Protein backbone atom coordinates (compact mmCIF):
# COMPACT_ATOMS: atom_id res chain seq x y z
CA UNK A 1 9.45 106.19 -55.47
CA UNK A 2 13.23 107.26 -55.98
CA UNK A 3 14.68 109.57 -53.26
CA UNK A 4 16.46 112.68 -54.11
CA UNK A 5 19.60 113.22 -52.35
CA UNK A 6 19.00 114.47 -48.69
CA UNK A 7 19.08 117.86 -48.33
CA UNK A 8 20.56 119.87 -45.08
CA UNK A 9 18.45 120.86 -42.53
CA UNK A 10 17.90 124.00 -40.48
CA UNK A 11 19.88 123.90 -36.82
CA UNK A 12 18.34 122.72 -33.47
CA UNK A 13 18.14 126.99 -32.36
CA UNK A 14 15.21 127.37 -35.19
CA UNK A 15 12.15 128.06 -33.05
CA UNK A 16 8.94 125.75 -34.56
CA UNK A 17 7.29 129.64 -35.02
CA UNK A 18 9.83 130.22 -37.52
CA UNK A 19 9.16 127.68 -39.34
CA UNK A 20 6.87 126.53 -42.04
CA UNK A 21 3.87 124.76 -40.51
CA UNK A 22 5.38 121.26 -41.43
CA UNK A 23 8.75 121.88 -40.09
CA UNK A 24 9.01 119.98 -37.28
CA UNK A 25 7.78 116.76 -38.93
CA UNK A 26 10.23 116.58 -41.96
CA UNK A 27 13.45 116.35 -40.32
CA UNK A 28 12.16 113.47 -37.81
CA UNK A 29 10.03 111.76 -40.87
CA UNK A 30 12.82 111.84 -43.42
CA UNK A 31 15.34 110.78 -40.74
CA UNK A 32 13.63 107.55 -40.32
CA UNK A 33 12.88 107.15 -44.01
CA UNK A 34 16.78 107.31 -44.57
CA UNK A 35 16.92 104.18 -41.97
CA UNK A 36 13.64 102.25 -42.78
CA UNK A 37 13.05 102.66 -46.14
CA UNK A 38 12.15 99.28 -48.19
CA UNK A 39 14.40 98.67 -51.24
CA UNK A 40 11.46 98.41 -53.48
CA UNK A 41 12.68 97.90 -57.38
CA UNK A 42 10.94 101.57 -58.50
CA UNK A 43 12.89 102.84 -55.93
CA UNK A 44 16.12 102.33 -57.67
CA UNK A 45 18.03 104.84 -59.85
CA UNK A 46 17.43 102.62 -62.72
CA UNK A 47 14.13 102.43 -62.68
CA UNK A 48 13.60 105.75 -64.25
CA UNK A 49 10.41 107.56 -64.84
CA UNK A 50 8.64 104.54 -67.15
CA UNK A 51 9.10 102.03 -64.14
CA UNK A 52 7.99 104.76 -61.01
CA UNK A 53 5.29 105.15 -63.65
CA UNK A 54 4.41 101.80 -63.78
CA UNK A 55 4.45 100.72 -60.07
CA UNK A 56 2.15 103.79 -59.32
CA UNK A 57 -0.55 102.30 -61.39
CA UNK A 58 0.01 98.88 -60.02
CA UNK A 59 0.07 99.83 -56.90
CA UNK A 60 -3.22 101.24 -56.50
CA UNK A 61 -5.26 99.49 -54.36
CA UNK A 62 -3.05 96.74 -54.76
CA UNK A 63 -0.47 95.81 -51.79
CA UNK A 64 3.23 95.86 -52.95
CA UNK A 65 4.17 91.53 -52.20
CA UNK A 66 1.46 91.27 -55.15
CA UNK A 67 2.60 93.82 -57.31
CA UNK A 68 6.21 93.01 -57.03
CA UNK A 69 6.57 89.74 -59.06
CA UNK A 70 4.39 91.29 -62.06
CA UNK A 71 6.60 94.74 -62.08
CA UNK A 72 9.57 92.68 -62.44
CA UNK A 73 8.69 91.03 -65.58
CA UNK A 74 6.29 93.66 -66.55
CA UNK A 75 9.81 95.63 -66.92
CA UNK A 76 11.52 92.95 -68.49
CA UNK A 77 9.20 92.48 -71.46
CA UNK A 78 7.93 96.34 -71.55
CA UNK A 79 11.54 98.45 -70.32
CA UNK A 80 10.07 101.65 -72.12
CA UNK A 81 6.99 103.01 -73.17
CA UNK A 82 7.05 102.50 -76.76
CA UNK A 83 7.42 98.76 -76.28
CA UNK A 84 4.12 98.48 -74.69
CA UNK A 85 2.88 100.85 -77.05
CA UNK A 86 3.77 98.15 -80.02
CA UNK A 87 1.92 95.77 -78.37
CA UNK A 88 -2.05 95.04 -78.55
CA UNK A 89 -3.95 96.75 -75.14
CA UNK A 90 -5.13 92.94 -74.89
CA UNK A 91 -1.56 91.92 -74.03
CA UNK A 92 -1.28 94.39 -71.41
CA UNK A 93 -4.29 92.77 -69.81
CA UNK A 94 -2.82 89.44 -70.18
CA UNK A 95 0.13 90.09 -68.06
CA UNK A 96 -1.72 92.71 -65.62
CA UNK A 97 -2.00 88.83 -64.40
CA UNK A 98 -4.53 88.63 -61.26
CA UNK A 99 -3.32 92.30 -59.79
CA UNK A 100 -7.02 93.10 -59.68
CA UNK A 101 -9.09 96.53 -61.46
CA UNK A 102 -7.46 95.13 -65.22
CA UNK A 103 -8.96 98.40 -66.53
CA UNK A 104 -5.75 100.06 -65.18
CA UNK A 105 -3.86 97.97 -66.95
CA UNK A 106 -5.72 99.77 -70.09
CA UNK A 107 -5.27 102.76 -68.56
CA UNK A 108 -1.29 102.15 -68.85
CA UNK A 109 -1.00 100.94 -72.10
CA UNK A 110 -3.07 104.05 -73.09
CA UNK A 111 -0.47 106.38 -71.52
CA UNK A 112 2.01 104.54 -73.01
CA UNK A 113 1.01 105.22 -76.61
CA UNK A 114 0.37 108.78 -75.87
CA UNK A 115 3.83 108.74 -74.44
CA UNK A 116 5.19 107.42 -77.74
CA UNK A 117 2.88 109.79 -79.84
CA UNK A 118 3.35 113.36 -78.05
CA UNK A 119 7.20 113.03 -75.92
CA UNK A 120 9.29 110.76 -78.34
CA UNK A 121 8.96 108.31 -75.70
CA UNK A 122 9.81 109.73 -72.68
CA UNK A 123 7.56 110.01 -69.75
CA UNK A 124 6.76 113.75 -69.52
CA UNK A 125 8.70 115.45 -66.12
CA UNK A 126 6.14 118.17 -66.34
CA UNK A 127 3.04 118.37 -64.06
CA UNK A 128 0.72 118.93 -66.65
CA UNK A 129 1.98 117.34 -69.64
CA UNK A 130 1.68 114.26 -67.23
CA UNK A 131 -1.56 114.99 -65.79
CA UNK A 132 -2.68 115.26 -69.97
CA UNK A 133 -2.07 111.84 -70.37
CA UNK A 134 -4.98 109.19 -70.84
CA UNK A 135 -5.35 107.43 -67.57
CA UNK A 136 -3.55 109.87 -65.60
CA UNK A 137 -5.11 111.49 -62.68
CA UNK A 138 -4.03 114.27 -60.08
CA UNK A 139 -2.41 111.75 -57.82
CA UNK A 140 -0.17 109.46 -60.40
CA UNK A 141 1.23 113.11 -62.18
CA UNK A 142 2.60 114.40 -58.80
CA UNK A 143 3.76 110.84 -57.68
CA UNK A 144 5.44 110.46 -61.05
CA UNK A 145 6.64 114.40 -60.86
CA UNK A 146 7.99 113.63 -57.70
CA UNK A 147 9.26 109.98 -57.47
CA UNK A 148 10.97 110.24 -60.53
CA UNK A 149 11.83 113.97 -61.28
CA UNK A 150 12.53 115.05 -57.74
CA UNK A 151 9.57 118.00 -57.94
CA UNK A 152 7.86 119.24 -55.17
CA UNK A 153 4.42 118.23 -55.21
CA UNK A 154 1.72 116.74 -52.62
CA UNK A 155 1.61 113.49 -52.90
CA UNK A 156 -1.74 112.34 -51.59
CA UNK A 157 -2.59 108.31 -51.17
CA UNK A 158 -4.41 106.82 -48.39
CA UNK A 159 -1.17 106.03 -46.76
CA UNK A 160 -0.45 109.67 -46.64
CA UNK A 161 -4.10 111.41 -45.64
CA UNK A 162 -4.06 109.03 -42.80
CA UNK A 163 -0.53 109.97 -41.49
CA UNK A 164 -1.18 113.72 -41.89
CA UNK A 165 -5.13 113.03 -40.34
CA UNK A 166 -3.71 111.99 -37.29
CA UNK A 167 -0.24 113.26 -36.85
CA UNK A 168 -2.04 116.94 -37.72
CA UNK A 169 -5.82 116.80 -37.13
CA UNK A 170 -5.90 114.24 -34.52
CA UNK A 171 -8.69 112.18 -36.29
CA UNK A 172 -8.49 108.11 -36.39
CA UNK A 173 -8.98 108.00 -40.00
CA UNK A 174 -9.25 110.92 -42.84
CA UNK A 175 -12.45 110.87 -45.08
CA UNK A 176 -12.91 108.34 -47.35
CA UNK A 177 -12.00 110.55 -50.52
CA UNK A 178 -9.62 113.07 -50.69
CA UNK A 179 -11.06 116.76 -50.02
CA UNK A 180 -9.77 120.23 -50.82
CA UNK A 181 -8.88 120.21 -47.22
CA UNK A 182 -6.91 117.69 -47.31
CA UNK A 183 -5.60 119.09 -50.85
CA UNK A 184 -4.65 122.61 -48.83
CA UNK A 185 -2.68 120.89 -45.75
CA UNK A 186 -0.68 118.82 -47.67
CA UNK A 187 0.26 121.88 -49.90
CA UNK A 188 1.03 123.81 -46.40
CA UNK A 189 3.23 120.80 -44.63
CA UNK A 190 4.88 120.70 -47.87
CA UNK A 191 9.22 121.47 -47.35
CA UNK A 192 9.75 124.72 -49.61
CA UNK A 193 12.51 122.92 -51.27
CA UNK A 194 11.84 120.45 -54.08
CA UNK A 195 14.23 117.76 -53.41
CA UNK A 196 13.21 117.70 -49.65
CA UNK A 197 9.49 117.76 -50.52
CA UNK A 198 9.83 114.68 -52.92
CA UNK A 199 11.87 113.04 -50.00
CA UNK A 200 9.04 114.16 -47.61
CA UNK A 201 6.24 112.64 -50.43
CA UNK A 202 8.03 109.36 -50.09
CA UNK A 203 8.78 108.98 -46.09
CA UNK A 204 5.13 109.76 -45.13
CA UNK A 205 3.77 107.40 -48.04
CA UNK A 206 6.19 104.69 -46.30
CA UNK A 207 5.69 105.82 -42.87
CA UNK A 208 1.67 104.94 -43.42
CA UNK A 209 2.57 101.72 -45.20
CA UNK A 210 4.99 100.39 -42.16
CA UNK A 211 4.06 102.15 -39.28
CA UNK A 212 1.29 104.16 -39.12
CA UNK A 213 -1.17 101.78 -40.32
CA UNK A 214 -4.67 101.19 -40.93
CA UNK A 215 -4.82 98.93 -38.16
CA UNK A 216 -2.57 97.96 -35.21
CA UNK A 217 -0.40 101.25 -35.55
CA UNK A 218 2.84 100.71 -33.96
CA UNK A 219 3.25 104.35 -31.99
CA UNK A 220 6.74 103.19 -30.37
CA UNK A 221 8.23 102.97 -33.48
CA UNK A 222 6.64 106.22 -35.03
CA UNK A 223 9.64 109.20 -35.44
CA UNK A 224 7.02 111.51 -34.84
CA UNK A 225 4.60 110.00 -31.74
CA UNK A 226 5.67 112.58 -29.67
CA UNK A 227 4.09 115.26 -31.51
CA UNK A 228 0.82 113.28 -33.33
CA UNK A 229 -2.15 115.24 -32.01
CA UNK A 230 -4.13 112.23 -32.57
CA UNK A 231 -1.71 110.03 -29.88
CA UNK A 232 -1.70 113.34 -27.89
CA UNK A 233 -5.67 113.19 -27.74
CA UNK A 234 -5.74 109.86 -26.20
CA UNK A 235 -6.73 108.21 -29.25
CA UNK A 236 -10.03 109.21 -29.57
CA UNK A 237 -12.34 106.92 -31.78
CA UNK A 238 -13.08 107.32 -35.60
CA UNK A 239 -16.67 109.16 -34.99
CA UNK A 240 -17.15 110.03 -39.13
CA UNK A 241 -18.93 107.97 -41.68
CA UNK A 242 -18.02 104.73 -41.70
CA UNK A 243 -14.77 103.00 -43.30
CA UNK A 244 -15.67 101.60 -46.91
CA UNK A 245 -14.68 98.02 -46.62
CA UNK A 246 -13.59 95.67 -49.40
CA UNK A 247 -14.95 92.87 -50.39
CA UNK A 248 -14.35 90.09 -53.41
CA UNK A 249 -15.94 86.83 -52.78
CA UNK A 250 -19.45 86.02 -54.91
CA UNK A 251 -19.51 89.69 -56.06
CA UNK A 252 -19.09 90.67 -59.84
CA UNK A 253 -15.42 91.43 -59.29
CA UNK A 254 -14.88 88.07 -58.92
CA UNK A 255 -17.19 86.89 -62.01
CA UNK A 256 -14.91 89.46 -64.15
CA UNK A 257 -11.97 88.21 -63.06
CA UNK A 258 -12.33 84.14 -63.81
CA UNK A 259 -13.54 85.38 -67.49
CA UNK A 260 -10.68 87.11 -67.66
CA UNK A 261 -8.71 84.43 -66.30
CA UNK A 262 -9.63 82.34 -68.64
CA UNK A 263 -9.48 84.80 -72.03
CA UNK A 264 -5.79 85.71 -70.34
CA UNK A 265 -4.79 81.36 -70.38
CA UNK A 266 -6.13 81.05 -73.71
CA UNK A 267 -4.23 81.64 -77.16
CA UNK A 268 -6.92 82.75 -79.24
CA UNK A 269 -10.23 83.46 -79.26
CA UNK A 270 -12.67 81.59 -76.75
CA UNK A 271 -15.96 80.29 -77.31
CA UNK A 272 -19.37 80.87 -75.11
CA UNK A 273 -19.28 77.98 -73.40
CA UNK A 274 -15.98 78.13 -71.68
CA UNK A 275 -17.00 81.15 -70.03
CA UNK A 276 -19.92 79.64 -69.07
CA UNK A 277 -18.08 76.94 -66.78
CA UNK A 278 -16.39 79.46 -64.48
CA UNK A 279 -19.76 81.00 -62.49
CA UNK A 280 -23.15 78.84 -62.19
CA UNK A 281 -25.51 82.26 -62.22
CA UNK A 282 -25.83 83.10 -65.40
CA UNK A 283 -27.23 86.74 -64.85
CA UNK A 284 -24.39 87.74 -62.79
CA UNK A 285 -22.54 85.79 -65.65
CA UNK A 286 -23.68 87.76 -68.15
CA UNK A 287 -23.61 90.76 -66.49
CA UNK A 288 -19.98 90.74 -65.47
CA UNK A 289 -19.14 89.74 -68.99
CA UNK A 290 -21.13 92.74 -70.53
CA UNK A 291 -18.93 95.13 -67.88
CA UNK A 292 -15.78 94.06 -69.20
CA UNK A 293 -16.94 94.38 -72.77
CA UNK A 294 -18.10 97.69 -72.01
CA UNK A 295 -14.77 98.02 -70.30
CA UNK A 296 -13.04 97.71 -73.55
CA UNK A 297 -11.30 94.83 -71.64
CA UNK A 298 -13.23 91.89 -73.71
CA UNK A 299 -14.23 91.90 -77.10
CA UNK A 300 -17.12 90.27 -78.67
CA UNK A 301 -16.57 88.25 -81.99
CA UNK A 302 -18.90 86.38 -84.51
CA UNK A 303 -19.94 83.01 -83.60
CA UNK A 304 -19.88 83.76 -79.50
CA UNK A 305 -16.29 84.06 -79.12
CA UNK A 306 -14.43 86.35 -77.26
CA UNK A 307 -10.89 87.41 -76.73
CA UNK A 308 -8.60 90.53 -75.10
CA UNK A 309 -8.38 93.23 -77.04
CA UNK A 310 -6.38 93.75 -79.81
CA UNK A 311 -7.39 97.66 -80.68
């Protein structure tokens, strides 16, 4: 998430009806961005757009202590697109390592080639030449628009809808998906200028990673406590449906993930009965090893081998 340069700001006489409906949060957000602000490797000037690309798919549902090790030499081996793009999609499974959801992974290496193929490769700065990509969905084109390219776009994660649910709306927690609500208020707290707005997308992201969290939100350290209608409200309880939790242990996730473990260790193509060894239920064996061929993340040989793939 590289910041743009900080803009100026309008003077302390501007009256909050004269300004645009997310006014008084910027200034106070961005403020304590400038101060708090983790020095996170995508973060850096020489990360460009390939490495803000790749942290935004690693990052997904994936907390940044995990991610970091894996960007680092994900970077090393793969410092532009077309170098992953030379490479077999198997071998971008290999070293997504044990990040978790390997089809992203796929997903990347997809976007790389088509990065290679249609931009010479250079990751696209426009919205929808990067929204065209394979893999590439609403929220990664305006993170990658605006992390790298300084654009002004709303940048929506779940770090995000939950500082904007309860700083604007006053709810606990926003929906479990993102609406065309939440789509519209984003747009409307959105700074008019583009290098503000992409410093804007990235303090709120971090201000719900650091401070306004899911859990245990630390209000005495929040720039903007004062003015959160949710604090305001008393805190009033989460009264929607209820939060999706996550869970890993016995369920197919982790089947998938020892056979991939063990394809990922190997050196060629594994046999049957290795797989075998890493789950004693053989239907949710089998199943989980028919979703990652179906996946395109395993394929199937002659003889009851398997390996990543290499096509």
């Amino acid at each position: 998430m590289t910041a743009p340069t900080k803009p100026p700001y309008g003077t302390a006489a501007d009256s909050v009806s004269e300004r645009a409906p997310g006014e008084p949060l910027h200034s106070p957000v961005i403020d304590w961005f400038d101060e708090h602000a983790r020095d996170l490797p995508w973060r850096r000037p020489e990360a460009g757009a390939w490495g803000v690309m790749v942290s935004e798919f690693m990052l997904q549902q994936t907390p940044v202590n995990r991610v970091l090790p894996v960007y680092e030499q994900w970077l090393a081996r793969w410092p532009r697109p077309a170098d992953l793009a030379a490479e077999a999609p198997g071998e971008a499974v290999r070293a997504w390592g044990r990040l978790g959801y390997p089809r992203r992974a796929l997903r990347l290496h997809g976007a790389a080639v088509a990065i290679t193929e249609r931009h010479g490769g250079d990751v696209p700065s426009d919205h929808a030449q990067l929204l065209a990509l394979p893999g590439i969905g609403e929220y990664t084109a305006a993170a990658v628009a605006s992390f790298a390219y300084g654009q002004r776009h709303a940048v929506l994660d779940t770090n995000v809808r939950r500082v904007f649910a309860r700083a604007v709306s006053g709810t606990q927690y926003p929906p479990n998906a993102t609406t065309a609500a939440a789509r519209r208020r984003a747009r409307a707290l959105l700074p008019e200028d583009a290098a503000t707005a992409a410093r804007w997308a990235a303090a709120s992201m971090e201000l719900g990673a650091l401070v306004c969290t899911a859990k245990n939100e630390a209000c005495h350290r929040c720039p903007i406590a004062a003015q959160c209608a949710w604090r305001l409200a008393g805190k009033p309880a989460h009264d929607g449906p209820p939060r999706r939790g996550q869970t890993y242990a016995g369920t197919d996730r982790q089947v998938r993930g020892r056979l991939l473990a063990v394809l990922r260790e190997a050196h060629g193509p594994v046999p049957q009965a290795a797989l075998d060894r890493v789950w004693h239920e053989p239907v949710q064996r089998a199943r989980a090893l028919d979703g990652l061929v179906s996946d395109g993340l395993v394929e199937p040989m002659p003889g009851g081998l398997y390996r990543l793939p290499l096509s």
